[in-house]
mmCIF file of C-alpha atoms in Angstrom:
data_model
loop_
_atom_site.group_PDB
_atom_site.id
_atom_site.type_symbol
_atom_site.label_atom_id
_atom_site.label_comp_id
_atom_site.label_asym_id
_atom_site.label_seq_id
_atom_site.Cartn_x
_atom_site.Cartn_y
_atom_site.Cartn_z
ATOM 1 C CA UNK A 1 -0.009 0.009 -0.015
ATOM 2 C CA UNK A 2 2.812 2.421 0.807
ATOM 3 C CA UNK A 3 4.433 1.754 -2.558
ATOM 4 C CA UNK A 4 1.140 2.513 -4.370
ATOM 5 C CA UNK A 5 0.781 5.742 -2.541
ATOM 6 C CA UNK A 6 4.355 6.710 -3.367
ATOM 7 C CA UNK A 7 3.725 6.188 -7.057
ATOM 8 C CA UNK A 8 0.464 8.163 -6.803
ATOM 9 C CA UNK A 9 2.248 11.043 -5.011
ATOM 10 C CA UNK A 10 5.008 11.005 -7.693
ATOM 11 C CA UNK A 11 2.468 11.172 -10.565
ATOM 12 C CA UNK A 12 0.499 14.005 -8.801
ATOM 13 C CA UNK A 13 3.683 16.062 -8.243
ATOM 14 C CA UNK A 14 4.719 15.541 -11.816
ATOM 15 C CA UNK A 15 1.343 16.743 -13.026
ATOM 16 C CA UNK A 16 1.606 19.798 -10.831
ATOM 17 C CA UNK A 17 5.041 20.549 -12.238
ATOM 18 C CA UNK A 18 3.780 20.177 -15.809
ATOM 19 C CA UNK A 19 0.820 22.390 -15.135
ATOM 20 C CA UNK A 20 3.057 24.899 -13.468
ATOM 21 C CA UNK A 21 5.390 24.975 -16.445
ATOM 22 C CA UNK A 22 2.445 25.623 -18.791
ATOM 23 C CA UNK A 23 1.162 28.410 -16.562
ATOM 24 C CA UNK A 24 4.568 30.115 -16.538
ATOM 25 C CA UNK A 25 5.720 29.183 -13.023
ATOM 26 C CA UNK A 26 9.390 29.829 -12.307
ATOM 27 C CA UNK A 27 10.816 26.318 -11.753
ATOM 28 C CA UNK A 28 14.065 27.192 -9.997
ATOM 29 C CA UNK A 29 16.837 25.190 -8.456
ATOM 30 C CA UNK A 30 14.879 24.924 -5.139
ATOM 31 C CA UNK A 31 12.824 22.379 -6.998
ATOM 32 C CA UNK A 32 15.811 19.997 -6.778
ATOM 33 C CA UNK A 33 15.280 19.623 -3.042
ATOM 34 C CA UNK A 34 11.873 18.070 -3.558
ATOM 35 C CA UNK A 35 13.244 14.498 -3.932
ATOM 36 C CA UNK A 36 14.494 14.784 -0.285
ATOM 37 C CA UNK A 37 11.063 15.924 0.760
ATOM 38 C CA UNK A 38 9.471 13.025 -1.170
ATOM 39 C CA UNK A 39 11.800 10.577 0.544
ATOM 40 C CA UNK A 40 10.887 12.099 3.915
ATOM 41 C CA UNK A 41 7.228 11.622 3.212
ATOM 42 C CA UNK A 42 7.866 8.030 2.257
ATOM 43 C CA UNK A 43 9.874 7.463 5.442
ATOM 44 C CA UNK A 44 7.046 8.844 7.514
ATOM 45 C CA UNK A 45 4.477 6.657 5.765
ATOM 46 C CA UNK A 46 6.629 3.571 5.997
ATOM 47 C CA UNK A 47 7.349 4.058 9.708
ATOM 48 C CA UNK A 48 3.735 4.612 10.531
ATOM 49 C CA UNK A 49 2.745 1.573 8.392
ATOM 50 C CA UNK A 50 5.261 -0.671 10.162
ATOM 51 C CA UNK A 51 4.064 0.504 13.562
ATOM 52 C CA UNK A 52 0.418 -0.140 12.632
ATOM 53 C CA UNK A 53 1.163 -3.521 11.091
ATOM 54 C CA UNK A 54 2.875 -4.539 14.309
ATOM 55 C CA UNK A 55 0.058 -3.494 16.580
ATOM 56 C CA UNK A 56 -3.073 -4.284 14.545
ATOM 57 C CA UNK A 57 -2.405 -7.985 15.016
ATOM 58 C CA UNK A 58 -2.715 -7.684 18.733
ATOM 59 C CA UNK A 59 -5.235 -4.823 18.868
ATOM 60 C CA UNK A 60 -7.985 -5.461 16.372
ATOM 61 C CA UNK A 61 -9.905 -2.318 17.217
ATOM 62 C CA UNK A 62 -6.866 -0.196 16.435
ATOM 63 C CA UNK A 63 -8.316 0.679 12.986
ATOM 64 C CA UNK A 64 -11.102 2.671 14.593
ATOM 65 C CA UNK A 65 -8.688 4.603 16.846
ATOM 66 C CA UNK A 66 -6.387 5.130 13.795
ATOM 67 C CA UNK A 67 -9.291 6.559 11.836
ATOM 68 C CA UNK A 68 -9.973 9.079 14.554
ATOM 69 C CA UNK A 69 -6.284 9.897 14.840
ATOM 70 C CA UNK A 70 -6.044 10.546 11.090
ATOM 71 C CA UNK A 71 -9.109 12.855 11.232
ATOM 72 C CA UNK A 72 -7.459 14.891 14.001
ATOM 73 C CA UNK A 73 -4.136 14.841 12.180
ATOM 74 C CA UNK A 74 -5.866 16.212 9.050
ATOM 75 C CA UNK A 75 -7.100 19.250 10.915
ATOM 76 C CA UNK A 76 -3.705 19.714 12.644
ATOM 77 C CA UNK A 77 -1.814 19.710 9.358
ATOM 78 C CA UNK A 78 -1.460 22.967 7.406
ATOM 79 C CA UNK A 79 -2.581 21.669 4.081
ATOM 80 C CA UNK A 80 -5.241 24.286 3.254
ATOM 81 C CA UNK A 81 -3.832 26.993 5.471
ATOM 82 C CA UNK A 82 -0.445 28.467 6.326
ATOM 83 C CA UNK A 83 1.306 27.947 9.695
ATOM 84 C CA UNK A 84 1.308 31.686 10.202
ATOM 85 C CA UNK A 85 -2.483 31.646 10.615
ATOM 86 C CA UNK A 86 -2.028 29.919 13.973
ATOM 87 C CA UNK A 87 -0.161 32.884 15.391
ATOM 88 C CA UNK A 88 2.474 32.427 18.105
ATOM 89 C CA UNK A 89 0.534 30.678 20.846
ATOM 90 C CA UNK A 90 -0.316 27.128 21.780
ATOM 91 C CA UNK A 91 -1.880 26.322 18.403
ATOM 92 C CA UNK A 92 1.439 27.159 16.654
ATOM 93 C CA UNK A 93 3.351 24.873 19.038
ATOM 94 C CA UNK A 94 0.973 21.994 18.278
ATOM 95 C CA UNK A 95 1.358 22.538 14.581
ATOM 96 C CA UNK A 96 5.129 22.559 14.928
ATOM 97 C CA UNK A 97 5.078 19.166 16.683
ATOM 98 C CA UNK A 98 3.392 17.608 13.616
ATOM 99 C CA UNK A 99 6.103 16.118 11.345
ATOM 100 C CA UNK A 100 4.011 16.855 8.276
ATOM 101 C CA UNK A 101 3.976 20.619 8.977
ATOM 102 C CA UNK A 102 7.615 21.153 7.933
ATOM 103 C CA UNK A 103 7.328 18.833 4.960
ATOM 104 C CA UNK A 104 4.229 20.615 3.613
ATOM 105 C CA UNK A 105 5.788 24.024 4.219
ATOM 106 C CA UNK A 106 8.963 23.035 2.348
ATOM 107 C CA UNK A 107 6.940 21.460 -0.485
ATOM 108 C CA UNK A 108 4.980 24.629 -0.890
ATOM 109 C CA UNK A 109 8.156 26.710 -0.879
ATOM 110 C CA UNK A 110 9.905 24.437 -3.387
ATOM 111 C CA UNK A 111 7.028 23.714 -5.765
ATOM 112 C CA UNK A 112 4.784 26.690 -5.653
ATOM 113 C CA UNK A 113 6.774 29.711 -4.577
ATOM 114 C CA UNK A 114 10.217 28.823 -5.827
ATOM 115 C CA UNK A 115 11.838 30.219 -2.722
ATOM 116 C CA UNK A 116 15.206 29.288 -1.309
ATOM 117 C CA UNK A 117 15.151 26.103 0.803
ATOM 118 C CA UNK A 118 18.283 25.682 2.846
ATOM 119 C CA UNK A 119 19.930 22.465 3.980
ATOM 120 C CA UNK A 120 19.063 23.331 7.593
ATOM 121 C CA UNK A 121 15.407 23.488 6.724
ATOM 122 C CA UNK A 122 15.501 20.161 5.007
ATOM 123 C CA UNK A 123 17.435 18.604 7.868
ATOM 124 C CA UNK A 124 14.859 19.830 10.437
ATOM 125 C CA UNK A 125 12.063 18.549 8.247
ATOM 126 C CA UNK A 126 13.644 15.089 8.013
ATOM 127 C CA UNK A 127 14.072 14.578 11.815
ATOM 128 C CA UNK A 128 10.429 13.737 12.439
ATOM 129 C CA UNK A 129 9.985 11.240 9.592
ATOM 130 C CA UNK A 130 13.298 9.596 10.428
ATOM 131 C CA UNK A 131 12.222 9.244 14.074
ATOM 132 C CA UNK A 132 8.900 7.721 13.014
ATOM 133 C CA UNK A 133 10.665 5.316 10.625
ATOM 134 C CA UNK A 134 13.115 4.157 13.332
ATOM 135 C CA UNK A 135 10.361 3.833 15.898
ATOM 136 C CA UNK A 136 8.092 1.898 13.507
ATOM 137 C CA UNK A 137 10.940 -0.404 12.535
ATOM 138 C CA UNK A 138 11.958 -1.146 16.106
ATOM 139 C CA UNK A 139 8.331 -1.902 17.150
ATOM 140 C CA UNK A 140 7.763 -4.128 14.107
ATOM 141 C CA UNK A 141 11.012 -6.047 14.560
ATOM 142 C CA UNK A 142 10.314 -6.592 18.232
ATOM 143 C CA UNK A 143 6.843 -8.164 17.710
ATOM 144 C CA UNK A 144 7.503 -9.893 14.401
ATOM 145 C CA UNK A 145 8.344 -13.330 16.022
ATOM 146 C CA UNK A 146 4.994 -13.214 17.930
ATOM 147 C CA UNK A 147 2.773 -12.348 15.008
ATOM 148 C CA UNK A 148 2.505 -15.964 13.748
ATOM 149 C CA UNK A 149 1.081 -16.977 17.184
ATOM 150 C CA UNK A 150 -1.765 -14.431 16.945
ATOM 151 C CA UNK A 151 -2.794 -15.001 13.312
#
């Protein structure tokens, strides 16, 4: 499933780039950083998938909780709004804890605005997805021998 979503995301981004080129968007060198953002999104997805695969065997009702979590995550991810809308208070801090926030902000900057994206920004954006990937991998590897007993 993660591989299918990766291909879908790649096709969607390619279509956005083609459409942007036809509309006269300035496709600058900051666009070259998007593969790192893409890999970070894949790492986040893979880590969450491994974590869920490990736990759903033991907790069959986890799918309901995960659905609720994804709904909350949707509203706490700045897809349709900018992070600046949240101001400088508690809401901003909650948004900053979301690993998707930095990835989406960098994607916007690289794909839509053509602004400069520095290596420090990319490094900070990759910390969250890397942590989720490591955590998901550790959890999955620790329960993998027990999965056959529960299936």
